[in-house]
Amino acid sequence: MTLLFEDVTKRFGALVAIDKVSIAFEPGLIYSIIGPNGAGKSTLINMCAGSYRVSEGRIRLDGVELQALEKYQIAQHGIARTYQNIRLFDGMTVLQNLEVCLFPELFGRTLAEVFLPGAARRMKDERTERCLLVLARFGLAALADEMAADLSYGNQKLLEIARATVLAPKVLMLDEPAAGLNHGETDRLKEKLRELARPDLTMIIVEHDMSLVMALSDHIVVLHQGRLLFEGTPAEVQANLAVQEAYLGSPGEVDGIREAARSRANRVRIRADADIERRRPAAL
Ligand SMILES: Nc1ncnc2c1ncn2[C@@H]1O[C@H](COP(=O)(O)OP(=O)(O)O)[C@@H](O)[C@H]1O
Ligand SMILES: [Mg+2]
């Protein structure tokens, strides 16, 4: 079920945050959206999730025009997301943070809860079971009864992603999942995200951590000043000069990207001239 952005534009007053962007996101693949701050990455996610209205263009999933729907309807169509800033229910336990996602299912069952307490208990047990399974997948089952606010930052980020997967979404959009994580936490996140990949899931990750982007992505979309600058495989993105100038501009960033590329050397070829550049100081 392809997620299609068709000539999508978003304006905030005179500012064009997204300028006629068209992209197709296919199921079964992991996409990363990269680009400098202010490029429009979060805006793209926010429009898809219904948090921002689309100014022009269409966003379609399976023939349904998402830009015409309300946020809750978009969620019902199987689109889940996390936020750039963690948004958990601090006053609830880890488990309750997941169970609350299943709340809409409770509505139709109120009568059963009243007249068939046995059945109601079974349904509640089922819900809990389902959420515990998700927590286990993220290595958080042992923390189920902790308050969400008491978790480490890394675990809070994982919990947010776990919560987004409870309803088995078709599209999962993660806005800077590795931001603020240390190396160990980033590695763990990488592993969990890789495990999440399914043939029927489209994963879209907005991320600055190039080691994560290069290691996980099947396809990378580069945004610059609201425009689609380039898209391609990790290797193609690295080899593209326009991308290097616009995004990988500073030597520090370029070095970071090369390091990331080295760590998956079999899948990504590093440009030979870039390597020579890098060796030069040592040779002097
Ligand atoms: N709610 C908003 N109101 C006004 N301007 C916004 C809003 N959200 C984003 N912008 C602007 O749109 C541009 C893109 O922002 P954003 O999508 O957050 O970038 P990114 O996530 O790539 O850093 C920026 O210039 C930002 O200031
Ligand atoms: Mg952002």
Short mmCIF file of C-alpha atoms and ligand atoms in Angstrom, two decimals:
data_model
loop_
_atom_site.label_atom_id
_atom_site.label_comp_id
_atom_site.label_asym_id
_atom_site.label_seq_id
_atom_site.Cartn_x
_atom_site.Cartn_y
_atom_site.Cartn_z
CA MET A 1 0.00 0.00 0.00
CA THR A 2 1.97 2.95 -1.29
CA LEU A 3 1.94 6.24 0.58
CA LEU A 4 1.98 8.99 -2.02
CA PHE A 5 2.83 12.65 -1.62
CA GLU A 6 1.67 14.43 -4.75
CA ASP A 7 2.85 18.01 -5.31
CA VAL A 8 2.46 18.73 -1.63
CA THR A 9 3.01 22.31 -0.50
CA LYS A 10 2.83 23.75 3.01
CA ARG A 11 2.86 27.47 3.67
CA PHE A 12 3.05 29.25 7.00
CA GLY A 13 2.04 32.75 5.98
CA ALA A 14 4.69 33.87 3.49
CA LEU A 15 7.04 30.99 4.39
CA VAL A 16 6.97 28.00 2.07
CA ALA A 17 8.00 25.16 4.39
CA ILE A 18 7.33 22.41 1.82
CA ASP A 19 7.40 23.28 -1.86
CA LYS A 20 5.64 20.94 -4.32
CA VAL A 21 7.12 17.74 -2.95
CA SER A 22 6.21 14.41 -4.58
CA ILE A 23 7.43 11.15 -3.05
CA ALA A 24 6.24 7.54 -3.09
CA PHE A 25 6.84 5.46 0.05
CA GLU A 26 6.53 1.72 -0.57
CA PRO A 27 5.62 -0.91 2.01
CA GLY A 28 8.34 -3.18 3.33
CA LEU A 29 11.02 -0.50 3.08
CA ILE A 30 12.74 1.74 5.59
CA TYR A 31 12.99 5.35 4.45
CA SER A 32 14.98 8.12 6.03
CA ILE A 33 14.33 11.79 5.50
CA ILE A 34 17.43 13.90 6.02
CA GLY A 35 18.21 17.58 5.59
CA PRO A 36 19.35 20.56 7.63
CA ASN A 37 17.27 22.07 10.40
CA GLY A 38 14.28 23.88 8.98
CA ALA A 39 14.32 21.82 5.75
CA GLY A 40 10.72 20.77 6.34
CA LYS A 41 11.18 17.20 7.59
CA SER A 42 8.86 17.44 10.59
CA THR A 43 6.37 19.43 8.53
CA LEU A 44 6.14 16.51 6.10
CA ILE A 45 5.34 14.11 8.94
CA ASN A 46 2.96 16.56 10.56
CA MET A 47 0.98 16.91 7.33
CA CYS A 48 0.82 13.17 6.80
CA ALA A 49 -0.40 12.62 10.37
CA GLY A 50 -2.97 15.40 10.10
CA SER A 51 -1.28 17.66 12.66
CA TYR A 52 -0.76 20.30 9.93
CA ARG A 53 -3.19 21.05 7.13
CA VAL A 54 -1.80 20.63 3.62
CA SER A 55 -1.80 23.94 1.70
CA GLU A 56 -1.78 22.30 -1.74
CA GLY A 57 -1.46 18.82 -3.16
CA ARG A 58 -2.52 15.40 -1.98
CA ILE A 59 -1.30 12.69 0.37
CA ARG A 60 -2.80 9.33 -0.49
CA LEU A 61 -2.71 5.91 1.10
CA ASP A 62 -4.48 3.10 -0.68
CA GLY A 63 -6.61 5.56 -2.65
CA VAL A 64 -7.69 7.43 0.49
CA GLU A 65 -6.89 11.15 0.49
CA LEU A 66 -5.42 11.69 3.91
CA GLN A 67 -5.18 15.48 3.65
CA ALA A 68 -8.97 15.64 3.74
CA LEU A 69 -9.24 13.68 6.97
CA GLU A 70 -9.05 14.56 10.65
CA LYS A 71 -6.09 13.44 12.72
CA TYR A 72 -7.97 10.59 14.46
CA GLN A 73 -9.27 9.31 11.13
CA ILE A 74 -5.74 9.25 9.75
CA ALA A 75 -4.66 7.24 12.79
CA GLN A 76 -7.53 4.85 12.11
CA HIS A 77 -6.15 4.36 8.59
CA GLY A 78 -3.02 2.85 10.12
CA ILE A 79 -0.68 5.81 10.29
CA ALA A 80 1.30 6.10 13.51
CA ARG A 81 4.02 8.52 14.51
CA THR A 82 6.29 9.66 17.28
CA TYR A 83 7.19 13.27 18.00
CA GLN A 84 10.47 15.14 17.88
CA ASN A 85 9.92 15.82 21.61
CA ILE A 86 8.83 12.86 23.72
CA ARG A 87 5.12 12.84 24.44
CA LEU A 88 4.36 10.12 26.96
CA PHE A 89 1.74 10.05 29.69
CA ASP A 90 4.08 10.68 32.61
CA GLY A 91 1.46 9.93 35.25
CA MET A 92 0.85 6.42 33.90
CA THR A 93 2.86 3.25 34.06
CA VAL A 94 4.78 1.93 31.08
CA LEU A 95 2.08 -0.68 30.44
CA GLN A 96 -0.76 1.85 30.78
CA ASN A 97 0.94 4.07 28.20
CA LEU A 98 0.35 1.27 25.71
CA GLU A 99 -3.05 0.12 26.96
CA VAL A 100 -4.45 3.61 26.55
CA CYS A 101 -4.01 3.20 22.77
CA LEU A 102 -6.55 0.41 22.83
CA PHE A 103 -9.08 2.57 24.63
CA PRO A 104 -11.29 3.16 21.56
CA GLU A 105 -11.85 -0.59 21.49
CA LEU A 106 -13.39 -0.35 24.95
CA PHE A 107 -16.27 1.83 23.89
CA GLY A 108 -18.25 -0.83 22.09
CA ARG A 109 -17.64 -3.19 24.93
CA THR A 110 -19.12 -1.22 27.79
CA LEU A 111 -22.26 -3.34 27.84
CA ALA A 112 -20.22 -6.49 28.08
CA GLU A 113 -18.27 -5.00 30.95
CA VAL A 114 -21.56 -4.45 32.82
CA PHE A 115 -23.47 -7.61 31.94
CA LEU A 116 -20.71 -10.13 31.33
CA PRO A 117 -17.96 -9.39 33.83
CA GLY A 118 -16.20 -12.66 33.05
CA ALA A 119 -15.93 -11.84 29.36
CA ALA A 120 -14.87 -8.30 30.19
CA ARG A 121 -12.05 -9.60 32.35
CA ARG A 122 -10.89 -11.89 29.56
CA MET A 123 -10.87 -8.99 27.12
CA LYS A 124 -8.88 -6.89 29.54
CA ASP A 125 -6.41 -9.72 30.02
CA GLU A 126 -6.12 -10.01 26.25
CA ARG A 127 -5.35 -6.31 25.92
CA THR A 128 -2.74 -6.49 28.65
CA GLU A 129 -1.21 -9.56 27.05
CA ARG A 130 -1.01 -7.80 23.70
CA CYS A 131 0.70 -4.75 25.23
CA LEU A 132 3.14 -6.89 27.22
CA LEU A 133 4.14 -8.62 24.00
CA VAL A 134 4.93 -5.27 22.42
CA LEU A 135 6.89 -4.21 25.50
CA ALA A 136 8.86 -7.46 25.35
CA ARG A 137 9.73 -6.75 21.73
CA PHE A 138 11.32 -3.49 22.87
CA GLY A 139 13.01 -5.03 25.91
CA LEU A 140 10.74 -3.07 28.25
CA ALA A 141 8.56 -5.84 29.72
CA ALA A 142 10.42 -5.85 33.05
CA LEU A 143 9.61 -2.15 33.41
CA ALA A 144 5.86 -2.56 32.71
CA ASP A 145 4.78 -1.31 36.15
CA GLU A 146 7.27 1.56 36.43
CA MET A 147 6.00 5.08 35.96
CA ALA A 148 6.85 6.29 32.45
CA ALA A 149 8.42 9.44 33.88
CA ASP A 150 10.91 7.33 35.86
CA LEU A 151 12.40 5.60 32.80
CA SER A 152 15.78 6.60 31.40
CA TYR A 153 15.64 8.93 28.42
CA GLY A 154 16.61 6.11 26.08
CA ASN A 155 13.85 3.86 27.39
CA GLN A 156 11.31 6.68 27.14
CA LYS A 157 12.17 7.06 23.46
CA LEU A 158 11.78 3.30 22.97
CA LEU A 159 8.47 3.34 24.84
CA GLU A 160 7.16 6.03 22.55
CA ILE A 161 7.99 3.91 19.53
CA ALA A 162 6.52 0.83 21.21
CA ARG A 163 3.30 2.73 21.81
CA ALA A 164 3.15 3.75 18.16
CA THR A 165 3.27 0.09 17.13
CA VAL A 166 0.51 -1.24 19.41
CA LEU A 167 -2.17 -0.90 16.76
CA ALA A 168 0.04 -2.56 14.10
CA PRO A 169 0.28 0.49 11.82
CA LYS A 170 0.80 0.36 8.06
CA VAL A 171 2.92 3.49 8.18
CA LEU A 172 5.22 4.29 11.09
CA MET A 173 6.82 7.74 11.12
CA LEU A 174 9.55 8.49 13.65
CA ASP A 175 10.73 12.06 14.14
CA GLU A 176 14.37 12.04 15.30
CA PRO A 177 14.23 8.80 17.32
CA ALA A 178 17.97 8.88 18.09
CA ALA A 179 18.14 12.53 19.18
CA GLY A 180 19.73 12.77 22.62
CA LEU A 181 20.64 9.07 22.79
CA ASN A 182 24.16 7.88 23.61
CA HIS A 183 26.02 5.37 21.41
CA GLY A 184 24.78 2.31 23.27
CA GLU A 185 21.18 3.51 23.22
CA THR A 186 21.43 4.36 19.52
CA ASP A 187 22.71 0.87 18.74
CA ARG A 188 19.84 -0.66 20.67
CA LEU A 189 17.37 1.55 18.85
CA LYS A 190 18.89 0.56 15.52
CA GLU A 191 18.46 -3.11 16.35
CA LYS A 192 14.84 -2.63 17.47
CA LEU A 193 13.94 -0.67 14.36
CA ARG A 194 15.48 -3.31 12.16
CA GLU A 195 13.43 -5.96 13.94
CA LEU A 196 10.26 -3.94 13.37
CA ALA A 197 10.57 -4.08 9.58
CA ARG A 198 7.73 -6.08 8.00
CA PRO A 199 6.66 -6.52 4.39
CA ASP A 200 3.43 -4.63 5.07
CA LEU A 201 4.95 -1.76 7.02
CA THR A 202 6.30 1.50 5.60
CA MET A 203 8.81 3.01 8.01
CA ILE A 204 9.78 6.66 7.65
CA ILE A 205 12.53 7.96 9.89
CA VAL A 206 13.54 11.60 10.20
CA GLU A 207 17.03 11.52 11.60
CA HIS A 208 20.31 13.44 11.88
CA ASP A 209 22.37 10.49 13.11
CA MET A 210 23.98 9.40 9.86
CA SER A 211 25.28 6.13 11.24
CA LEU A 212 21.70 5.13 11.97
CA VAL A 213 20.42 6.47 8.65
CA MET A 214 23.05 4.69 6.58
CA ALA A 215 22.76 1.45 8.50
CA LEU A 216 18.97 1.20 8.39
CA SER A 217 17.66 2.88 5.27
CA ASP A 218 16.69 1.22 2.04
CA HIS A 219 16.01 4.63 0.58
CA ILE A 220 16.91 8.17 1.63
CA VAL A 221 15.02 11.35 0.84
CA VAL A 222 17.03 14.58 1.09
CA LEU A 223 15.08 17.75 1.76
CA HIS A 224 16.55 21.21 1.44
CA GLN A 225 14.64 24.43 2.01
CA GLY A 226 11.33 22.65 1.57
CA ARG A 227 12.31 21.02 -1.71
CA LEU A 228 13.18 17.48 -2.61
CA LEU A 229 16.91 17.81 -3.29
CA PHE A 230 17.67 14.17 -3.99
CA GLU A 231 16.48 10.66 -3.28
CA GLY A 232 18.18 7.33 -3.64
CA THR A 233 19.96 4.50 -1.89
CA PRO A 234 22.46 5.34 0.87
CA ALA A 235 25.30 4.85 -1.64
CA GLU A 236 23.67 7.14 -4.20
CA VAL A 237 23.03 9.82 -1.61
CA GLN A 238 26.64 9.77 -0.52
CA ALA A 239 27.92 9.98 -4.07
CA ASN A 240 25.75 12.98 -4.91
CA LEU A 241 27.64 16.24 -4.94
CA ALA A 242 24.59 18.45 -4.53
CA VAL A 243 23.74 16.61 -1.35
CA GLN A 244 27.26 16.99 -0.08
CA GLU A 245 27.19 20.71 -0.70
CA ALA A 246 23.75 21.35 0.71
CA TYR A 247 23.71 19.04 3.63
CA LEU A 248 27.01 17.37 4.22
CA GLY A 249 28.65 20.74 3.79
CA SER A 250 30.90 21.01 6.80
CA PRO A 251 33.99 18.78 6.95
CA GLY A 252 32.85 17.40 10.29
CA GLU A 253 29.58 16.22 8.85
CA VAL A 254 31.23 14.72 5.79
CA ASP A 255 33.63 12.83 8.05
CA GLY A 256 30.71 11.55 10.11
CA ILE A 257 29.00 10.27 7.00
CA ARG A 258 32.13 8.50 5.81
CA GLU A 259 32.60 6.84 9.16
CA ALA A 260 29.02 5.64 9.02
CA ALA A 261 29.56 4.35 5.53
CA ARG A 262 32.64 2.41 6.59
CA SER A 263 30.63 0.59 9.19
CA ARG A 264 28.55 -0.97 6.46
CA ALA A 265 31.28 -1.21 3.88
CA ASN A 266 29.72 -4.09 1.99
CA ARG A 267 26.60 -2.15 1.14
CA VAL A 268 27.99 1.33 0.60
CA ARG A 269 30.87 2.28 -1.64
CA ILE A 270 32.82 5.29 -0.58
CA ARG A 271 33.97 7.67 -3.27
CA ALA A 272 37.64 7.12 -3.94
CA ASP A 273 38.51 10.82 -4.17
CA ALA A 274 36.88 11.49 -0.82
CA ASP A 275 39.08 8.84 0.71
CA ILE A 276 42.22 10.39 -0.72
CA GLU A 277 41.13 13.74 0.76
CA ARG A 278 40.83 12.07 4.10
CA ARG A 279 44.19 10.33 4.07
CA ARG A 280 46.11 13.43 3.06
CA PRO A 281 46.76 14.93 6.53
CA ALA A 282 48.20 11.65 7.77
CA ALA A 283 50.53 11.42 4.78
CA LEU A 284 51.98 14.89 5.34
N1 LIG B 1 3.75 25.56 13.16
C1 LIG B 1 4.58 26.33 12.44
N2 LIG B 1 4.33 27.65 12.26
C2 LIG B 1 5.17 28.41 11.51
N3 LIG B 1 6.26 27.96 10.90
C3 LIG B 1 6.55 26.66 11.06
C4 LIG B 1 5.74 25.77 11.82
N4 LIG B 1 6.27 24.53 11.78
C5 LIG B 1 7.38 24.64 11.03
N5 LIG B 1 7.56 25.91 10.61
C6 LIG B 1 8.64 26.38 9.74
O1 LIG B 1 8.71 25.54 8.62
C7 LIG B 1 10.07 25.28 8.26
C8 LIG B 1 10.31 23.79 8.33
O2 LIG B 1 10.26 23.37 9.68
P1 LIG B 1 10.40 21.87 10.14
O3 LIG B 1 9.52 21.03 9.32
O4 LIG B 1 10.19 21.83 11.61
O5 LIG B 1 11.92 21.57 9.78
P2 LIG B 1 12.83 20.33 10.16
O6 LIG B 1 11.99 19.33 10.87
O7 LIG B 1 13.37 19.85 8.86
O8 LIG B 1 13.91 20.90 11.03
C9 LIG B 1 10.92 26.09 9.25
O9 LIG B 1 11.25 27.31 8.63
C10 LIG B 1 10.00 26.28 10.42
O10 LIG B 1 10.31 27.45 11.12
MG MG B 2 12.10 18.55 12.80
#
